[in-house]
Amino acid sequence: MGKGFRQKIRQKNTENSGFGNNSSGRFINKDGLPNVQRRGVNVFNRLSWYHTMLNLSSFRFISYLVAAYILINLGFAFIYYLIGVEHLTGIDKSDPLNEFVDVFFFSSQTFTTVGYGRIAPVGFTASLVATFEAFLGLLTFAIATGLFYGRFSRPRAYLRFSDISVIAPFQGTAALMFRLAPYKNNALTDADVIVSTAIEVIENGVSKNNFYRLDTQLSKINTLALNWTVVHLINESSPFYSFSEEDFKNTNIEIIVQIRAFDEVFSNTVVQRTSYRSNEIIYGAKFTPMYYPSRDNLTTVLNLDKINEYQKADIPVLTEIQS
């Protein structure tokens, strides 16, 4: 990318992106989190386990809880076994496997404070370990309950973005488009979108990223009930004006998207982000409709499986900017 390429971008570079010009890689991951590695602090200080557990998928969250429960009980089972099964009454001593199985289930009963009573500790050491395990179990379940409540009560936008964005014909020229749709039955109102882009350029042999705000045809809608196709018209005020298909393919571009809406149930503002890289921008395509009337014409069907469907479309030739 030389001087001629740089002349295609006439829009003023913005400085409020939150990222520096010498940042590298993807800025916003597809899950909406910044792609940033923090150094200079240890892992315990730079990692919030609470935020990590809240951001996990439901399957991974439950899997981690089950794995932690099993590992904790296995650890205490080994401790009881090392102390000696003779310090636990009611153990099946027919063979070592049965002994360990009984010790494991005694640990799970102590950890959950169920205490069926068939097996009980005898002696100071076994009773001390059982006391500590019961305390740890109460503390662990209190933390797990808090995490469950935090995940359940946390306001979220529940939006699904298209995996791709397209350069489609629009009003006699071209436009950058992507779309999103709510996938749960939450009610979102006063939704607005902020779109910006990072474009890598080379100046004096040094690679840097310039950030530009992208104007959209609609920046706010009253109700987000169906899908919303966000449209950025590529005209003289766009940083993509006169970009060819090769420019989009060969330039490091990232489209950064932020959606903010009001959730009526939580009475709170929710935010969701995503981004699109150059390889996720399809030139010469347009999205196909993803909602249609029901058979009885009494409701509207929103088919989320069609959010990424598109068809080929011819793009008008964009006029080069005269230098």
CSV table of C-alpha atoms in Angstrom, one decimal:
chain,number,residue,atom,x,y,z
A,1,MET,CA,0.0,0.0,0.0
A,2,GLY,CA,1.7,3.1,-1.2
A,3,LYS,CA,0.9,6.8,-1.4
A,4,GLY,CA,-1.7,6.2,-4.2
A,5,PHE,CA,-3.7,4.0,-1.9
A,6,ARG,CA,-3.4,6.5,1.0
A,7,GLN,CA,-4.9,9.1,-1.3
A,8,LYS,CA,-8.1,7.1,-1.6
A,9,ILE,CA,-8.9,7.8,2.1
A,10,ARG,CA,-9.9,11.4,2.6
A,11,GLN,CA,-11.9,11.1,5.8
A,12,LYS,CA,-10.2,12.4,8.9
A,13,ASN,CA,-8.7,9.8,11.2
A,14,THR,CA,-10.4,9.6,14.5
A,15,GLU,CA,-8.6,9.3,17.8
A,16,ASN,CA,-11.3,8.0,20.1
A,17,SER,CA,-11.3,4.3,19.1
A,18,GLY,CA,-9.8,3.1,22.3
A,19,PHE,CA,-6.9,1.5,20.4
A,20,GLY,CA,-3.5,2.8,19.4
A,21,ASN,CA,-2.3,3.2,15.8
A,22,ASN,CA,0.4,0.6,16.4
A,23,SER,CA,-2.0,-2.1,17.8
A,24,SER,CA,-1.8,-5.4,16.0
A,25,GLY,CA,-4.1,-8.3,15.2
A,26,ARG,CA,-7.8,-8.3,15.6
A,27,PHE,CA,-9.1,-5.5,17.9
A,28,ILE,CA,-12.5,-7.0,18.9
A,29,ASN,CA,-13.0,-10.8,18.9
A,30,LYS,CA,-16.2,-12.3,17.5
A,31,ASP,CA,-17.5,-12.7,21.1
A,32,GLY,CA,-17.2,-8.9,21.6
A,33,LEU,CA,-14.2,-9.0,24.0
A,34,PRO,CA,-11.1,-6.9,23.2
A,35,ASN,CA,-8.2,-8.9,21.8
A,36,VAL,CA,-5.6,-7.7,24.3
A,37,GLN,CA,-2.9,-9.5,26.2
A,38,ARG,CA,-2.0,-7.8,29.5
A,39,ARG,CA,1.5,-8.1,30.8
A,40,GLY,CA,3.3,-6.8,33.8
A,41,VAL,CA,1.0,-8.4,36.4
A,42,ASN,CA,0.6,-12.0,37.4
A,43,VAL,CA,-2.2,-14.2,36.2
A,44,PHE,CA,-4.2,-13.8,39.4
A,45,ASN,CA,-4.2,-10.0,39.1
A,46,ARG,CA,-5.0,-9.8,35.4
A,47,LEU,CA,-7.7,-12.5,35.4
A,48,SER,CA,-11.1,-11.9,37.1
A,49,TRP,CA,-12.4,-15.4,37.8
A,50,TYR,CA,-15.9,-13.9,38.4
A,51,HIS,CA,-16.1,-12.3,35.0
A,52,THR,CA,-14.6,-15.4,33.5
A,53,MET,CA,-17.3,-17.7,35.0
A,54,LEU,CA,-20.1,-15.3,34.0
A,55,ASN,CA,-18.8,-15.1,30.4
A,56,LEU,CA,-18.6,-18.9,30.0
A,57,SER,CA,-21.1,-20.8,27.9
A,58,SER,CA,-23.7,-22.7,29.9
A,59,PHE,CA,-22.2,-26.0,28.9
A,60,ARG,CA,-18.7,-25.1,29.9
A,61,PHE,CA,-19.9,-23.5,33.2
A,62,ILE,CA,-21.8,-26.6,34.2
A,63,SER,CA,-18.9,-28.8,33.1
A,64,TYR,CA,-16.4,-26.9,35.2
A,65,LEU,CA,-18.7,-27.1,38.3
A,66,VAL,CA,-19.1,-30.9,37.9
A,67,ALA,CA,-15.3,-31.3,37.2
A,68,ALA,CA,-14.4,-29.3,40.3
A,69,TYR,CA,-16.9,-31.2,42.5
A,70,ILE,CA,-15.5,-34.6,41.4
A,71,LEU,CA,-11.8,-33.5,41.8
A,72,ILE,CA,-12.4,-32.0,45.2
A,73,ASN,CA,-14.0,-35.2,46.4
A,74,LEU,CA,-11.3,-37.3,44.9
A,75,GLY,CA,-8.7,-35.2,46.7
A,76,PHE,CA,-10.4,-35.7,50.1
A,77,ALA,CA,-11.0,-39.4,49.3
A,78,PHE,CA,-7.2,-39.8,48.9
A,79,ILE,CA,-6.6,-38.0,52.2
A,80,TYR,CA,-9.1,-40.2,54.1
A,81,TYR,CA,-7.5,-43.3,52.4
A,82,LEU,CA,-4.0,-42.2,53.5
A,83,ILE,CA,-5.3,-41.6,57.0
A,84,GLY,CA,-6.6,-45.1,57.0
A,85,VAL,CA,-10.0,-46.7,56.4
A,86,GLU,CA,-9.8,-48.0,60.0
A,87,HIS,CA,-10.6,-44.4,61.1
A,88,LEU,CA,-13.9,-44.6,59.3
A,89,THR,CA,-16.8,-46.8,60.5
A,90,GLY,CA,-19.0,-48.7,58.1
A,91,ILE,CA,-16.4,-49.1,55.3
A,92,ASP,CA,-16.7,-52.2,53.0
A,93,LYS,CA,-13.2,-53.7,53.5
A,94,SER,CA,-13.7,-56.6,51.1
A,95,ASP,CA,-11.1,-55.1,48.6
A,96,PRO,CA,-9.2,-51.8,48.1
A,97,LEU,CA,-11.5,-50.7,45.3
A,98,ASN,CA,-14.6,-51.0,47.5
A,99,GLU,CA,-12.8,-49.2,50.3
A,100,PHE,CA,-11.9,-46.3,48.0
A,101,VAL,CA,-15.4,-46.1,46.5
A,102,ASP,CA,-16.9,-45.9,50.0
A,103,VAL,CA,-14.4,-43.3,51.0
A,104,PHE,CA,-15.2,-41.2,47.9
A,105,PHE,CA,-19.0,-41.3,48.6
A,106,PHE,CA,-18.3,-40.5,52.3
A,107,SER,CA,-16.4,-37.4,51.1
A,108,SER,CA,-19.3,-36.4,48.8
A,109,GLN,CA,-21.7,-36.8,51.7
A,110,THR,CA,-19.5,-34.7,54.0
A,111,PHE,CA,-18.9,-32.1,51.3
A,112,THR,CA,-22.6,-31.6,50.7
A,113,THR,CA,-23.4,-31.9,54.4
A,114,VAL,CA,-25.9,-34.7,53.6
A,115,GLY,CA,-24.4,-37.2,56.1
A,116,TYR,CA,-26.4,-40.4,55.7
A,117,GLY,CA,-24.7,-41.9,58.8
A,118,ARG,CA,-23.6,-45.3,57.5
A,119,ILE,CA,-20.0,-44.1,57.5
A,120,ALA,CA,-18.6,-41.8,60.2
A,121,PRO,CA,-15.1,-40.6,61.2
A,122,VAL,CA,-13.3,-42.1,64.2
A,123,GLY,CA,-10.4,-40.3,65.8
A,124,PHE,CA,-9.1,-36.7,65.8
A,125,THR,CA,-7.4,-36.6,62.4
A,126,ALA,CA,-10.3,-38.0,60.4
A,127,SER,CA,-12.8,-35.8,62.2
A,128,LEU,CA,-10.6,-32.8,61.7
A,129,VAL,CA,-10.5,-33.4,57.9
A,130,ALA,CA,-14.2,-34.0,57.8
A,131,THR,CA,-14.9,-30.8,59.6
A,132,PHE,CA,-12.7,-28.8,57.2
A,133,GLU,CA,-14.4,-30.5,54.2
A,134,ALA,CA,-17.9,-29.7,55.5
A,135,PHE,CA,-16.8,-26.0,55.9
A,136,LEU,CA,-15.3,-26.0,52.4
A,137,GLY,CA,-18.4,-27.5,51.0
A,138,LEU,CA,-20.7,-24.8,52.5
A,139,LEU,CA,-18.4,-22.1,51.2
A,140,THR,CA,-18.1,-23.7,47.7
A,141,PHE,CA,-21.9,-24.1,47.3
A,142,ALA,CA,-22.4,-20.5,48.4
A,143,ILE,CA,-20.0,-19.3,45.7
A,144,ALA,CA,-21.6,-21.6,43.1
A,145,THR,CA,-25.1,-20.3,44.1
A,146,GLY,CA,-23.9,-16.7,43.7
A,147,LEU,CA,-22.5,-17.5,40.2
A,148,PHE,CA,-25.7,-19.2,39.2
A,149,TYR,CA,-27.7,-16.1,40.3
A,150,GLY,CA,-25.2,-13.8,38.6
A,151,ARG,CA,-25.5,-15.6,35.3
A,152,PHE,CA,-29.3,-15.8,35.6
A,153,SER,CA,-29.9,-12.2,36.5
A,154,ARG,CA,-27.2,-10.6,34.3
A,155,PRO,CA,-28.7,-8.3,31.6
A,156,ARG,CA,-27.6,-9.4,28.2
A,157,ALA,CA,-28.6,-8.3,24.7
A,158,TYR,CA,-29.0,-11.8,23.3
A,159,LEU,CA,-28.2,-10.7,19.7
A,160,ARG,CA,-26.9,-12.8,16.9
A,161,PHE,CA,-24.7,-11.1,14.3
A,162,SER,CA,-24.1,-12.3,10.8
A,163,ASP,CA,-20.8,-14.1,10.5
A,164,ILE,CA,-20.1,-12.0,7.4
A,165,SER,CA,-20.6,-8.5,6.1
A,166,VAL,CA,-21.2,-7.7,2.4
A,167,ILE,CA,-20.5,-5.0,-0.1
A,168,ALA,CA,-23.9,-4.7,-1.8
A,169,PRO,CA,-25.4,-2.4,-4.4
A,170,PHE,CA,-27.4,0.4,-2.8
A,171,GLN,CA,-28.9,3.6,-4.2
A,172,GLY,CA,-26.9,3.5,-7.4
A,173,THR,CA,-23.6,2.9,-5.6
A,174,ALA,CA,-22.3,0.4,-3.0
A,175,ALA,CA,-22.8,0.0,0.7
A,176,LEU,CA,-21.2,-2.1,3.5
A,177,MET,CA,-23.9,-4.2,5.2
A,178,PHE,CA,-24.1,-6.6,8.1
A,179,ARG,CA,-27.1,-7.7,10.1
A,180,LEU,CA,-28.2,-8.8,13.5
A,181,ALA,CA,-31.3,-10.2,15.2
A,182,PRO,CA,-32.5,-11.0,18.7
A,183,TYR,CA,-32.6,-14.7,19.3
A,184,LYS,CA,-34.5,-14.8,22.6
A,185,ASN,CA,-37.9,-13.4,23.6
A,186,ASN,CA,-36.5,-10.4,25.4
A,187,ALA,CA,-37.8,-6.9,24.5
A,188,LEU,CA,-35.2,-4.5,23.2
A,189,THR,CA,-36.1,-0.8,22.5
A,190,ASP,CA,-34.1,2.4,21.6
A,191,ALA,CA,-31.4,0.4,19.9
A,192,ASP,CA,-28.5,2.3,18.4
A,193,VAL,CA,-25.4,1.3,16.6
A,194,ILE,CA,-21.9,2.7,16.5
A,195,VAL,CA,-19.7,1.5,13.6
A,196,SER,CA,-16.0,2.3,13.1
A,197,THR,CA,-13.2,0.8,11.0
A,198,ALA,CA,-9.5,0.3,11.4
A,199,ILE,CA,-7.6,0.4,8.1
A,200,GLU,CA,-3.9,-0.5,8.0
A,201,VAL,CA,-1.7,1.9,6.0
A,202,ILE,CA,2.0,2.2,5.4
A,203,GLU,CA,3.5,5.6,5.9
A,204,ASN,CA,7.2,6.1,5.5
A,205,GLY,CA,7.7,2.4,5.5
A,206,VAL,CA,6.0,2.0,8.9
A,207,SER,CA,2.7,0.1,9.2
A,208,LYS,CA,0.0,1.8,11.3
A,209,ASN,CA,-3.7,1.6,11.8
A,210,ASN,CA,-6.0,4.6,11.1
A,211,PHE,CA,-9.5,4.6,12.6
A,212,TYR,CA,-12.6,6.1,11.0
A,213,ARG,CA,-16.2,6.5,12.1
A,214,LEU,CA,-18.6,4.9,9.6
A,215,ASP,CA,-21.9,6.7,9.2
A,216,THR,CA,-25.0,4.5,8.9
A,217,GLN,CA,-28.3,5.0,7.1
A,218,LEU,CA,-30.1,4.3,10.4
A,219,SER,CA,-28.2,4.8,13.6
A,220,LYS,CA,-31.1,4.1,15.9
A,221,ILE,CA,-34.4,2.2,15.8
A,222,ASN,CA,-37.3,2.2,18.2
A,223,THR,CA,-37.8,-1.5,18.6
A,224,LEU,CA,-35.5,-4.4,17.8
A,225,ALA,CA,-38.0,-7.1,17.1
A,226,LEU,CA,-36.9,-8.5,13.7
A,227,ASN,CA,-33.5,-8.5,12.1
A,228,TRP,CA,-31.7,-5.2,11.5
A,229,THR,CA,-29.5,-4.7,8.5
A,230,VAL,CA,-27.0,-2.0,9.2
A,231,VAL,CA,-26.0,0.0,6.1
A,232,HIS,CA,-23.0,2.2,5.6
A,233,LEU,CA,-23.3,4.0,2.3
A,234,ILE,CA,-19.9,4.1,0.4
A,235,ASN,CA,-19.9,7.7,-0.9
A,236,GLU,CA,-17.4,10.6,-0.9
A,237,SER,CA,-17.5,10.8,2.9
A,238,SER,CA,-16.7,7.1,3.4
A,239,PRO,CA,-13.1,5.9,3.9
A,240,PHE,CA,-14.0,3.1,1.5
A,241,TYR,CA,-14.9,5.4,-1.4
A,242,SER,CA,-13.3,4.1,-4.6
A,243,PHE,CA,-12.1,0.9,-3.0
A,244,SER,CA,-12.1,-1.9,-5.5
A,245,GLU,CA,-12.6,-5.6,-4.8
A,246,GLU,CA,-8.9,-6.1,-4.7
A,247,ASP,CA,-8.5,-3.2,-2.1
A,248,PHE,CA,-11.0,-4.9,0.2
A,249,LYS,CA,-9.2,-8.3,-0.2
A,250,ASN,CA,-5.6,-7.0,0.1
A,251,THR,CA,-6.0,-4.4,2.8
A,252,ASN,CA,-6.1,-5.2,6.5
A,253,ILE,CA,-9.5,-3.9,7.5
A,254,GLU,CA,-11.6,-4.4,10.6
A,255,ILE,CA,-15.1,-3.2,11.0
A,256,ILE,CA,-15.9,-2.7,14.7
A,257,VAL,CA,-19.5,-2.8,15.8
A,258,GLN,CA,-21.2,-1.8,19.0
A,259,ILE,CA,-25.0,-2.2,19.6
A,260,ARG,CA,-26.6,-0.6,22.6
A,261,ALA,CA,-30.2,-1.1,23.6
A,262,PHE,CA,-32.7,-0.9,26.5
A,263,ASP,CA,-34.0,-4.1,27.9
A,264,GLU,CA,-37.5,-3.5,29.2
A,265,VAL,CA,-37.6,-6.5,31.5
A,266,PHE,CA,-34.3,-5.7,33.3
A,267,SER,CA,-34.9,-1.9,32.9
A,268,ASN,CA,-31.3,-1.6,32.0
A,269,THR,CA,-29.1,-0.8,29.1
A,270,VAL,CA,-27.4,-3.8,27.4
A,271,VAL,CA,-24.4,-3.7,25.1
A,272,GLN,CA,-23.0,-6.2,22.6
A,273,ARG,CA,-20.0,-5.9,20.2
A,274,THR,CA,-18.5,-7.8,17.3
A,275,SER,CA,-16.1,-7.1,14.4
A,276,TYR,CA,-15.5,-8.2,10.8
A,277,ARG,CA,-12.1,-8.6,9.2
A,278,SER,CA,-11.2,-8.4,5.6
A,279,ASN,CA,-11.7,-12.1,5.0
A,280,GLU,CA,-15.2,-11.8,6.4
A,281,ILE,CA,-16.3,-9.1,3.9
A,282,ILE,CA,-17.9,-10.5,0.8
A,283,TYR,CA,-17.7,-8.2,-2.2
A,284,GLY,CA,-20.6,-8.2,-4.6
A,285,ALA,CA,-23.3,-9.8,-2.5
A,286,LYS,CA,-26.5,-9.0,-0.8
A,287,PHE,CA,-28.4,-10.6,2.1
A,288,THR,CA,-31.6,-12.5,1.4
A,289,PRO,CA,-34.7,-11.9,3.5
A,290,MET,CA,-34.9,-13.8,6.7
A,291,TYR,CA,-38.4,-13.1,7.9
A,292,TYR,CA,-41.8,-13.8,6.3
A,293,PRO,CA,-45.5,-14.0,7.2
A,294,SER,CA,-46.8,-17.1,8.8
A,295,ARG,CA,-49.2,-19.4,6.9
A,296,ASP,CA,-52.2,-18.0,8.7
A,297,ASN,CA,-50.9,-14.4,8.3
A,298,LEU,CA,-51.3,-13.8,12.0
A,299,THR,CA,-47.7,-13.5,12.9
A,300,THR,CA,-44.2,-12.9,11.5
A,301,VAL,CA,-41.6,-15.7,11.3
A,302,LEU,CA,-38.0,-14.7,11.9
A,303,ASN,CA,-35.7,-17.5,10.6
A,304,LEU,CA,-32.4,-17.1,12.4
A,305,ASP,CA,-30.9,-19.9,10.3
A,306,LYS,CA,-30.9,-17.5,7.3
A,307,ILE,CA,-28.9,-14.7,9.0
A,308,ASN,CA,-25.8,-15.5,6.9
A,309,GLU,CA,-27.6,-16.3,3.6
A,310,TYR,CA,-26.7,-14.1,0.7
A,311,GLN,CA,-26.8,-14.0,-3.1
A,312,LYS,CA,-24.4,-12.6,-5.6
A,313,ALA,CA,-25.0,-9.0,-6.8
A,314,ASP,CA,-23.2,-6.7,-9.3
A,315,ILE,CA,-21.6,-3.7,-7.8
A,316,PRO,CA,-21.6,-0.4,-9.8
A,317,VAL,CA,-18.1,0.9,-10.7
A,318,LEU,CA,-17.1,3.5,-8.1
A,319,THR,CA,-15.5,6.7,-9.4
A,320,GLU,CA,-11.9,7.3,-8.4
A,321,ILE,CA,-11.2,10.4,-6.3
A,322,GLN,CA,-9.3,12.9,-8.3
A,323,SER,CA,-6.1,13.9,-6.6
